[in-house]
Short mmCIF file of C-alpha atoms in Angstrom, two decimals:
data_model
loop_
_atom_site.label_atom_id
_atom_site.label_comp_id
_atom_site.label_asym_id
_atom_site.label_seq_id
_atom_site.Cartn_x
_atom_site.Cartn_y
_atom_site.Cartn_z
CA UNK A 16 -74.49 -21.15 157.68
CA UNK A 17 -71.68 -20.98 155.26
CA UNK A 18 -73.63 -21.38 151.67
CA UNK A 19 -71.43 -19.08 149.48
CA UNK A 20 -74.35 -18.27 147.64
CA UNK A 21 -73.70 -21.49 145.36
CA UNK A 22 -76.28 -24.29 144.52
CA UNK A 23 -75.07 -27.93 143.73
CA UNK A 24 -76.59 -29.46 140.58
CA UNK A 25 -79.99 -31.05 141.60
CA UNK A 26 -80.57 -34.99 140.03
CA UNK A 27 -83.83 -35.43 140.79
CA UNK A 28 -86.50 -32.98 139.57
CA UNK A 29 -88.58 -31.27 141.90
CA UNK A 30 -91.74 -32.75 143.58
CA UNK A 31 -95.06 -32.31 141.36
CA UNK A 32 -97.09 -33.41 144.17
CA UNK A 33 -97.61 -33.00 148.09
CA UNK A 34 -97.22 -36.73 148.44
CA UNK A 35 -93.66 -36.32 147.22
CA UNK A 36 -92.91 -33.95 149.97
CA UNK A 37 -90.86 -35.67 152.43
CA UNK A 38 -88.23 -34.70 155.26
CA UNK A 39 -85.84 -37.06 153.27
CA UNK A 40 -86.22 -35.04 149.81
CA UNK A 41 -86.43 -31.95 151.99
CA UNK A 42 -83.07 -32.87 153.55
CA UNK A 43 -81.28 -33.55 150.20
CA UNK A 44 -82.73 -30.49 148.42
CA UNK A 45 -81.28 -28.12 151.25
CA UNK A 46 -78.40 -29.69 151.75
CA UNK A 47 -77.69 -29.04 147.39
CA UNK A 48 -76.71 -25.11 149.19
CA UNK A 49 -76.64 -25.72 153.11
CA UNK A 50 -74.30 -28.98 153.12
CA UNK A 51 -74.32 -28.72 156.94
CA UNK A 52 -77.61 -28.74 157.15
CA UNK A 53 -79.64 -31.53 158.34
CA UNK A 54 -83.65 -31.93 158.04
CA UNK A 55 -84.61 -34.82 160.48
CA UNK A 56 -88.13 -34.28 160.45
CA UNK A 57 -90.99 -31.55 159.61
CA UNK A 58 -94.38 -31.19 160.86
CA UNK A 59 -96.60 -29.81 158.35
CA UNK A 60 -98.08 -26.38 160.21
CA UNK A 61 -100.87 -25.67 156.79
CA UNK A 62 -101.47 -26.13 153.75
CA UNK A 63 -102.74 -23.62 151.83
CA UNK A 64 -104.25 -24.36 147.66
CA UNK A 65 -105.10 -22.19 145.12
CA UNK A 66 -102.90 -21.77 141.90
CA UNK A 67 -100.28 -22.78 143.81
CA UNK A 68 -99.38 -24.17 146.99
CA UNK A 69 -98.14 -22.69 150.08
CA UNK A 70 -97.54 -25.35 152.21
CA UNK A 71 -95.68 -23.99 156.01
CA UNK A 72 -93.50 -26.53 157.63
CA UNK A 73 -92.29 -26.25 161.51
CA UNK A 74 -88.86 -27.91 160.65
CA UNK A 75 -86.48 -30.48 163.55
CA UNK A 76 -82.96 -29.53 162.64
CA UNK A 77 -79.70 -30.52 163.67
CA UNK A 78 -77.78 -28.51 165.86
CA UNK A 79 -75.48 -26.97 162.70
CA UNK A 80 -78.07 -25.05 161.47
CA UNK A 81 -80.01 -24.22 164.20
CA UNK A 82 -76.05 -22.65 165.20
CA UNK A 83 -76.32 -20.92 162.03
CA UNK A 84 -79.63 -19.47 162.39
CA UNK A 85 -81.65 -21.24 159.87
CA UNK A 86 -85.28 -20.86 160.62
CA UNK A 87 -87.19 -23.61 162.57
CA UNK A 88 -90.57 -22.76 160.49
CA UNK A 89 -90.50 -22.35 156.78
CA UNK A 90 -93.00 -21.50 153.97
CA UNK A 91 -92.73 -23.83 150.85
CA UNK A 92 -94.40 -22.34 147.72
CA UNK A 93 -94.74 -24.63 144.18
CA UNK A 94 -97.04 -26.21 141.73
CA UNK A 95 -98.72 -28.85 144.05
CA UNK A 96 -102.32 -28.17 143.73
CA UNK A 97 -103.04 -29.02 140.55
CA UNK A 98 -104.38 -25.94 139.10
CA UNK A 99 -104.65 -25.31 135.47
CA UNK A 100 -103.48 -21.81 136.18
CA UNK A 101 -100.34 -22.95 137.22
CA UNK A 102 -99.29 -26.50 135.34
CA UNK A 103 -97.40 -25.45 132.17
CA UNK A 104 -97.45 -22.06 132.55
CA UNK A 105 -94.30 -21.05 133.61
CA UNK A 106 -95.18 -19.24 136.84
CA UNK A 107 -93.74 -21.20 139.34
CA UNK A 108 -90.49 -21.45 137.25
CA UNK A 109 -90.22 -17.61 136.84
CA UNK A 110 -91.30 -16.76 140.86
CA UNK A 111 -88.28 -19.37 141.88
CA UNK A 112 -85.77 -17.79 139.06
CA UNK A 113 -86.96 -14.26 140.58
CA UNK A 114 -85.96 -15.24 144.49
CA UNK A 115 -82.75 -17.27 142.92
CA UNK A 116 -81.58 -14.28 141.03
CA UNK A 117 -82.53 -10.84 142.04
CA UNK A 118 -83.91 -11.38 145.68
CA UNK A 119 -81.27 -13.09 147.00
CA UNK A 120 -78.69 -10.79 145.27
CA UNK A 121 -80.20 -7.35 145.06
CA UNK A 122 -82.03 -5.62 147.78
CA UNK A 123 -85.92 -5.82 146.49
CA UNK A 124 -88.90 -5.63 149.10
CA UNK A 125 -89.66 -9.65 149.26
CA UNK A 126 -89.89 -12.11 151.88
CA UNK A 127 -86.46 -13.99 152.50
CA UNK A 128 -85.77 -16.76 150.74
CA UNK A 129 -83.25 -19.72 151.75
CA UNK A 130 -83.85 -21.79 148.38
CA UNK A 131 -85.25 -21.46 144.81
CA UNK A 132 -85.11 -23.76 142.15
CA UNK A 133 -86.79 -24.97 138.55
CA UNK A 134 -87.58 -27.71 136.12
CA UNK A 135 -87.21 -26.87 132.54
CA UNK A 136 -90.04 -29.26 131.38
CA UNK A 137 -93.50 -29.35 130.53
CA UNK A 138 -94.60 -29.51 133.67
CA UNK A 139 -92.50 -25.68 134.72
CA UNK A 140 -92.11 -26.77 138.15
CA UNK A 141 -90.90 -24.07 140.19
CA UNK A 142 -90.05 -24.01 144.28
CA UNK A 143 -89.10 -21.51 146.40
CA UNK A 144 -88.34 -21.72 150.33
CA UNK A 145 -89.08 -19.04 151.85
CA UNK A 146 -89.27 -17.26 155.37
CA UNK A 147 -93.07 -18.70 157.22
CA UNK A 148 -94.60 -14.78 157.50
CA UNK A 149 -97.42 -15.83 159.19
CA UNK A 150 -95.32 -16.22 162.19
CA UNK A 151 -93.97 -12.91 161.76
CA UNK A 152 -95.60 -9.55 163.06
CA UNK A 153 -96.55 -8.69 159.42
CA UNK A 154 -99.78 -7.25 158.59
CA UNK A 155 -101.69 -8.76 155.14
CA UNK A 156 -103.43 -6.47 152.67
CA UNK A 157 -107.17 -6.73 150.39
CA UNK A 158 -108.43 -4.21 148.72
CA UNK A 159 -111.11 -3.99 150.74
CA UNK A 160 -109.01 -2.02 152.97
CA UNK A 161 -107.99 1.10 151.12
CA UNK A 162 -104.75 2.66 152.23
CA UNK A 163 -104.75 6.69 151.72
CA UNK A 164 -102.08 9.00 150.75
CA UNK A 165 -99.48 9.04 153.19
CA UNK A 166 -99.47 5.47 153.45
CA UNK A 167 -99.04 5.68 149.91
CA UNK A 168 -96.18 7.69 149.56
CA UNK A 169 -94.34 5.67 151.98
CA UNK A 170 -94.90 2.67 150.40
CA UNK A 171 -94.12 4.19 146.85
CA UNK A 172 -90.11 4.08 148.41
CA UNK A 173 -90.55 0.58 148.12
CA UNK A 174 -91.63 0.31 144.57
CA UNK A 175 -88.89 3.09 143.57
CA UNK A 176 -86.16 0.36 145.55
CA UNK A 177 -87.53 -2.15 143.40
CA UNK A 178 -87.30 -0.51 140.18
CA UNK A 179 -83.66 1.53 141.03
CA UNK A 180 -82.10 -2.36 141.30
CA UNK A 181 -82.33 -2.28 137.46
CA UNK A 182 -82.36 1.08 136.23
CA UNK A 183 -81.02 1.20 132.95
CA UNK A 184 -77.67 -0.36 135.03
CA UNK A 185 -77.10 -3.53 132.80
CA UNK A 186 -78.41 -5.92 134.86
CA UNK A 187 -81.59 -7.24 133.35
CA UNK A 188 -79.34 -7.95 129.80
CA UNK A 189 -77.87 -10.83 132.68
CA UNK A 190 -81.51 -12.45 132.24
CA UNK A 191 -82.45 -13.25 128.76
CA UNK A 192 -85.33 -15.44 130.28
CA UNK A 193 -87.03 -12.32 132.28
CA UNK A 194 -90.41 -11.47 129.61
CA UNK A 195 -90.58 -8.35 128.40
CA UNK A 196 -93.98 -6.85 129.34
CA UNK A 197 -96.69 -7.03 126.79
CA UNK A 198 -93.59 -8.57 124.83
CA UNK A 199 -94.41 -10.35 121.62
CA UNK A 200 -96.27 -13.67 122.46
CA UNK A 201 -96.36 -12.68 126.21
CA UNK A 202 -99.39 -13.60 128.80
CA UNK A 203 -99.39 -9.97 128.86
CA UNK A 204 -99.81 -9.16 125.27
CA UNK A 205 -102.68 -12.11 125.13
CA UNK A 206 -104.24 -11.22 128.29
CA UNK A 207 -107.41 -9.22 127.29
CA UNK A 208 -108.32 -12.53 124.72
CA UNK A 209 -107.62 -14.67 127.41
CA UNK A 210 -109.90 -13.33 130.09
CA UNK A 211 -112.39 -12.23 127.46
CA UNK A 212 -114.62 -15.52 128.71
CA UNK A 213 -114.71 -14.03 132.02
CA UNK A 214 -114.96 -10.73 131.41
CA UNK A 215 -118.21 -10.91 129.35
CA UNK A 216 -119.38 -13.48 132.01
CA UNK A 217 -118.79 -10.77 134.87
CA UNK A 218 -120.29 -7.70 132.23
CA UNK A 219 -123.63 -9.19 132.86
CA UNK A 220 -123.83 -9.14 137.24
CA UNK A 221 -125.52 -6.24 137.96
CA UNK A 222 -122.92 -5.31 140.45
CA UNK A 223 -120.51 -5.26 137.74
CA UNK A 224 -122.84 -3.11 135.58
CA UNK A 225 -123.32 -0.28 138.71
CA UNK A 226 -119.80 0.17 138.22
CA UNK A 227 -118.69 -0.15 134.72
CA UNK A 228 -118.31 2.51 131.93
CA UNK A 229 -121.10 2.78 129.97
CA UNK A 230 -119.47 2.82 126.66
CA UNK A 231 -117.79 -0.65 127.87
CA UNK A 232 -120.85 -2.30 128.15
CA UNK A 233 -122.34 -1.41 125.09
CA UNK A 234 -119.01 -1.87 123.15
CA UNK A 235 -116.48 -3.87 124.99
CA UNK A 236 -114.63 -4.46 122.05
CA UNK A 237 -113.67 -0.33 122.36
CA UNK A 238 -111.36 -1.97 125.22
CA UNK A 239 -109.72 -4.38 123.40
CA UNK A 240 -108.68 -2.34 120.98
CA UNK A 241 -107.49 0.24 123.42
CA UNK A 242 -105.19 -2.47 125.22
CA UNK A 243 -103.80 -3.89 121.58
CA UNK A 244 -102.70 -0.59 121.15
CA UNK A 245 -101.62 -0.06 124.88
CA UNK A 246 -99.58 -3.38 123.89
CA UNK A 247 -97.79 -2.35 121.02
CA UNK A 248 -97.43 1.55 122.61
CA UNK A 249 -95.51 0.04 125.33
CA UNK A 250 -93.34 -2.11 123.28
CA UNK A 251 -91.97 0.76 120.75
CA UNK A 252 -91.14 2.86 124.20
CA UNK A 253 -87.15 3.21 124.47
CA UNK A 254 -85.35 2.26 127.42
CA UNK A 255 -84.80 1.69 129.87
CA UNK A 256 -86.59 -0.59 131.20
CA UNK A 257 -86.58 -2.13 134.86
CA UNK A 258 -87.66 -5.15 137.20
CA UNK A 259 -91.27 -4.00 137.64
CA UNK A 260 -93.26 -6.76 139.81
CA UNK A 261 -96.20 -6.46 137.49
CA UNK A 262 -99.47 -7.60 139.55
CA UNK A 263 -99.09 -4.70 142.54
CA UNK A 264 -101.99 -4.86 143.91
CA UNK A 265 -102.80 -4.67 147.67
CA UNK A 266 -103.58 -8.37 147.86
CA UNK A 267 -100.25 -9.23 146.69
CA UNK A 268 -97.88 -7.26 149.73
CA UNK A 269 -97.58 -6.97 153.16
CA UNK A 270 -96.30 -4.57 155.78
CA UNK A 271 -94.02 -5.20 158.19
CA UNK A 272 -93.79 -3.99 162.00
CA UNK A 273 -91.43 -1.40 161.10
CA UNK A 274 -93.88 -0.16 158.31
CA UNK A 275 -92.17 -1.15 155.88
CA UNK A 276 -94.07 -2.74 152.48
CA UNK A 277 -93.15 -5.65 150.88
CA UNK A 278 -94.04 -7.75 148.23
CA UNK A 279 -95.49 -11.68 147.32
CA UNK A 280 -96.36 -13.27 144.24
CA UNK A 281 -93.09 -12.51 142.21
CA UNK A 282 -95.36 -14.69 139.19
CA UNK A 283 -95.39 -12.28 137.08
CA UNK A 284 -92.26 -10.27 137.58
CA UNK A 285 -91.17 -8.22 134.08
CA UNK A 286 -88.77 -6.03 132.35
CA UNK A 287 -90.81 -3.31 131.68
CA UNK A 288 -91.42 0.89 131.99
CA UNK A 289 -92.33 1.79 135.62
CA UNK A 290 -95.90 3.17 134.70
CA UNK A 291 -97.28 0.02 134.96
CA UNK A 292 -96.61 -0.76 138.58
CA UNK A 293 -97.55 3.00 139.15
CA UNK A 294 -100.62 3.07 137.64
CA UNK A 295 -102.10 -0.82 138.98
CA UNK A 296 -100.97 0.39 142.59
CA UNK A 297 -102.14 3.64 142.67
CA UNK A 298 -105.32 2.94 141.48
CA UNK A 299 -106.50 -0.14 142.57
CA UNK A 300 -105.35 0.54 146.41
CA UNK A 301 -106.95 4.05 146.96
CA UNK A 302 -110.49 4.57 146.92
CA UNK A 303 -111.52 6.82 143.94
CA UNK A 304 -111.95 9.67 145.90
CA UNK A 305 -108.27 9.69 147.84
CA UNK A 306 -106.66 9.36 144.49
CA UNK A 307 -108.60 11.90 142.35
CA UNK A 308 -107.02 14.10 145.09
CA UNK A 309 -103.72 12.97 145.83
CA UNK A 310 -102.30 11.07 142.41
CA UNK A 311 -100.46 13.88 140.67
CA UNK A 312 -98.43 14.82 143.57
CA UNK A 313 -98.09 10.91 144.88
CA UNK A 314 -96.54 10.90 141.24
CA UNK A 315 -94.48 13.88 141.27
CA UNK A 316 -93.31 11.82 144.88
CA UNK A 317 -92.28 8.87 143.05
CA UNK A 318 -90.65 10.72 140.43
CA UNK A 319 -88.26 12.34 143.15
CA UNK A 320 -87.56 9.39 145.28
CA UNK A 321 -86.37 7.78 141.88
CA UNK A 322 -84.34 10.70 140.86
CA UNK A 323 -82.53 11.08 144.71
CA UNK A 324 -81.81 7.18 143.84
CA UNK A 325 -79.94 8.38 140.94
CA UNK A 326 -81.95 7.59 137.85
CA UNK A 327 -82.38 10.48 134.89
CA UNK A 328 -86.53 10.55 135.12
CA UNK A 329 -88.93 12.46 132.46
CA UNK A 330 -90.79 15.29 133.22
CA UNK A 331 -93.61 15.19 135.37
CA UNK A 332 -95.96 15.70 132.16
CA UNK A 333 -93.99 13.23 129.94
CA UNK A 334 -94.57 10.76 133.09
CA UNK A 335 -98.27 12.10 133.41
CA UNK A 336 -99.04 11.16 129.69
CA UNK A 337 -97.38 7.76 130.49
CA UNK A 338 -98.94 6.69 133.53
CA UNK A 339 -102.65 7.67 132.82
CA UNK A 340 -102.58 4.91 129.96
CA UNK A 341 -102.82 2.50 132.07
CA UNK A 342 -106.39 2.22 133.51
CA UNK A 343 -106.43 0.41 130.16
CA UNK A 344 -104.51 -2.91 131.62
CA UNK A 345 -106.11 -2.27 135.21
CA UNK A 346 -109.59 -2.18 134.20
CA UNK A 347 -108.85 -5.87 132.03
CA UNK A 348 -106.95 -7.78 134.52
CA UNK A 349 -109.60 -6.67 137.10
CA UNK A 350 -113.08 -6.88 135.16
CA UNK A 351 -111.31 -10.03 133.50
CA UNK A 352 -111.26 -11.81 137.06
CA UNK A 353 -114.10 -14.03 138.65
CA UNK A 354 -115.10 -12.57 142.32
CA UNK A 355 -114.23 -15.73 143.27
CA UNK A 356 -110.54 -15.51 142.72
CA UNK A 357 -109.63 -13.03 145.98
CA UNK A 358 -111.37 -12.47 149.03
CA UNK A 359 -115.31 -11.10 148.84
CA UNK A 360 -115.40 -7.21 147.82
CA UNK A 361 -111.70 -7.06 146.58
CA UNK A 362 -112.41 -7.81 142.67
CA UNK A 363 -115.29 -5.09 142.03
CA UNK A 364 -113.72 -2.60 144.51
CA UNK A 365 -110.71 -2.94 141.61
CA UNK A 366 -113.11 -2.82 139.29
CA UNK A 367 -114.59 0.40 140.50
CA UNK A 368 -111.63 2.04 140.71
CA UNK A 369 -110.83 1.20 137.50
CA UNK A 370 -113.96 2.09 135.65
CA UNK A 371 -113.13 5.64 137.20
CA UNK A 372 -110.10 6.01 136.66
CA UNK A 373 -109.99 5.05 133.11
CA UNK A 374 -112.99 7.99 132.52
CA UNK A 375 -110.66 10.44 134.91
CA UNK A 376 -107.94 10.25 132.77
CA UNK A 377 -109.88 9.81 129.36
CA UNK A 378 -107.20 7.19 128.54
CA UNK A 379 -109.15 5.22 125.86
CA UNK A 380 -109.15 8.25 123.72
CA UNK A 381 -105.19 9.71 125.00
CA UNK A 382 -104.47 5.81 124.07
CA UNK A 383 -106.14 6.63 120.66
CA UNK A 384 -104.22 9.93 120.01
CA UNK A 385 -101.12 8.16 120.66
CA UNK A 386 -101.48 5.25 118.83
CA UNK A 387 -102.14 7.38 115.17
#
């Protein structure tokens, strides 16, 4: 279906609500980029709440596009359950400004997407129409289920094809509204305060406590200092910088039938140093055990798939130094998260692997020798 890769101004804004959801709006939204296209009617398949909304549609088309191939089932993701998490905060806008600009025009491991599009308003609506997975012969990832070293390594050539698109190549200079991470006045910069409700909430289950450090529990705020300084470490560091996807965790990819992994949840996609990605993958998908034994070389791996891409890497020791900082950020985002938010098991099996990891590689105290 002949598209050109161009969108037609939108006049309406997008829908804040299910309600608003029709085969008529449908029809004129697509047809802003597929003007042969015609939506005559849509079943809804699911509808699926949390932050957002992932609402899968089995789609009656005209003959044109079916012609052109455009998918019978789709997957529609916005702001439509009402979620605090999500009204105002910008993270449906950057997710659709992430599939509009560098999944549909760079080769990044994401679902398809046929449309993406934003409000600039106080409500930060943010769509994005995407390929229906759950129809595909994909397989879903927890945490619960660990992956071990060789699945790692193959699904580190992912990660380095996500972070080669913008290698210090010019490209991220295109997109002045891509956050830097743990940029000044960032959610990433703020994010320890912000979950610090939570976190000393979730500090007091004793299944928490089995796992935590000791010296966090008696002194949490040893943390937040350690991830102020992790902050402004990682903002004096010199480019380049890259499109890192910035939550990797298992819950947030897939794997395809080929083997292939790919990634969801493009909500907090930054310009940032690759360590981060690194480090949050790593760690929170292998139990402690399989990365104790395996993360040096998995890194040394990564390292070389980046530099057969092309890109001028550091040293595996500068790289070392880098990546064993962050435990810091892993051990906050996941101790700073209710069990409730992901499926049963997945938050304190993060939070295990943090609390390990961040004793492994002593990086309170490396964070603390860097930071004089």
């Amino acid at each position: 279906m002949n598209n050109n890769g161009h969108y037609q101004p939108r006049s309406e804004k997008l829908p804040t609500s299910l309600e608003q959801v029709t085969p008529a709006w449908l029809n004129r939204t697509l047809r802003l980029r597929y003007p042969d296209l015609e939506v005559r009617d849509f079943e809804i398949v699911e509808v699926n709440n949390t932050h957002t909304t992932k609402l899968r549609l089995a789609l009656d088309l005209n003959q044109a596009a079916l012609d052109a191939g455009f998918p019978k089932n789709v997957c529609l993701k916005a702001n439509w359950s009402g979620s605090s998490l999500s009204s105002g905060s910008g993270i449906c806008e950057l997710e659709a400004r992430f599939y509009r600009y560098f999944r549909e025009q760079l080769t990044v491991p994401a679902p398809l997407s046929y449309y993406a599009d934003w409000d600039e308003d106080e409500f930060n609506q943010g769509l994005v129409v995407m390929e229906d997975l759950a129809l595909s012969s994909v397989t879903f990832c927890t945490a619960i289920d660990p992956i071990d070293a060789t699945e790692m390594a193959r699904s580190l050539e992912g990660i380095a094809d996500l972070h080669v698109s913008c290698w210090g190549n010019g490209i991220l200079d295109q997109h002045t509204w891509l956050k830097t991470s743990m940029g000044v006045n960032s959610s990433d910069a703020k994010m320890y305060r912000s979950l610090e409700e939570h976190m000393l909430y979730n500090n007091r289950l004793a299944s928490r406590r089995a796992v935590l450090p000791g010296w966090f529990l008696e002194d949490p705020e040893r943390l937040s200092d350690a991830y102020d300084q992790l902050v402004a470490y990682e903002r004096s560091q010199p480019s380049p910088r890259t499109l890192i996807h910035g939550d990797a965790h298992l819950g947030n990819s897939y794997v395809t039938s080929s083997g292939d992994r790919r990634w969801l949840d493009w909500q907090i996609v930054r310009r940032g140093t690759p360590w981060r990605d690194l480090n949050y993958f790593m760690t929170s998908s292998m139990t402690v055990a399989e990365r104790r034994s395996n993360e040096a070389a998995l890194l040394k791996h990564y390292l070389m798939l980046m530099a057969a891409r092309g890109c001028e890497m550091p040293g595996f020791d500068q790289a070392w130094e880098q990546y064993c900082l962050w435990p810091i950020h892993g051990l906050a985002s996941f101790n700073g998260s209710r069990d409730e938010w992901q499926l049963p098991g997945s938050i304190l099996a993060g939070v295990e692997r943090f609390s390990a990891a961040i004793e492994d590689h002593e990086s309170v105290a490396r964070m603390a020798r860097l930071a004089l």
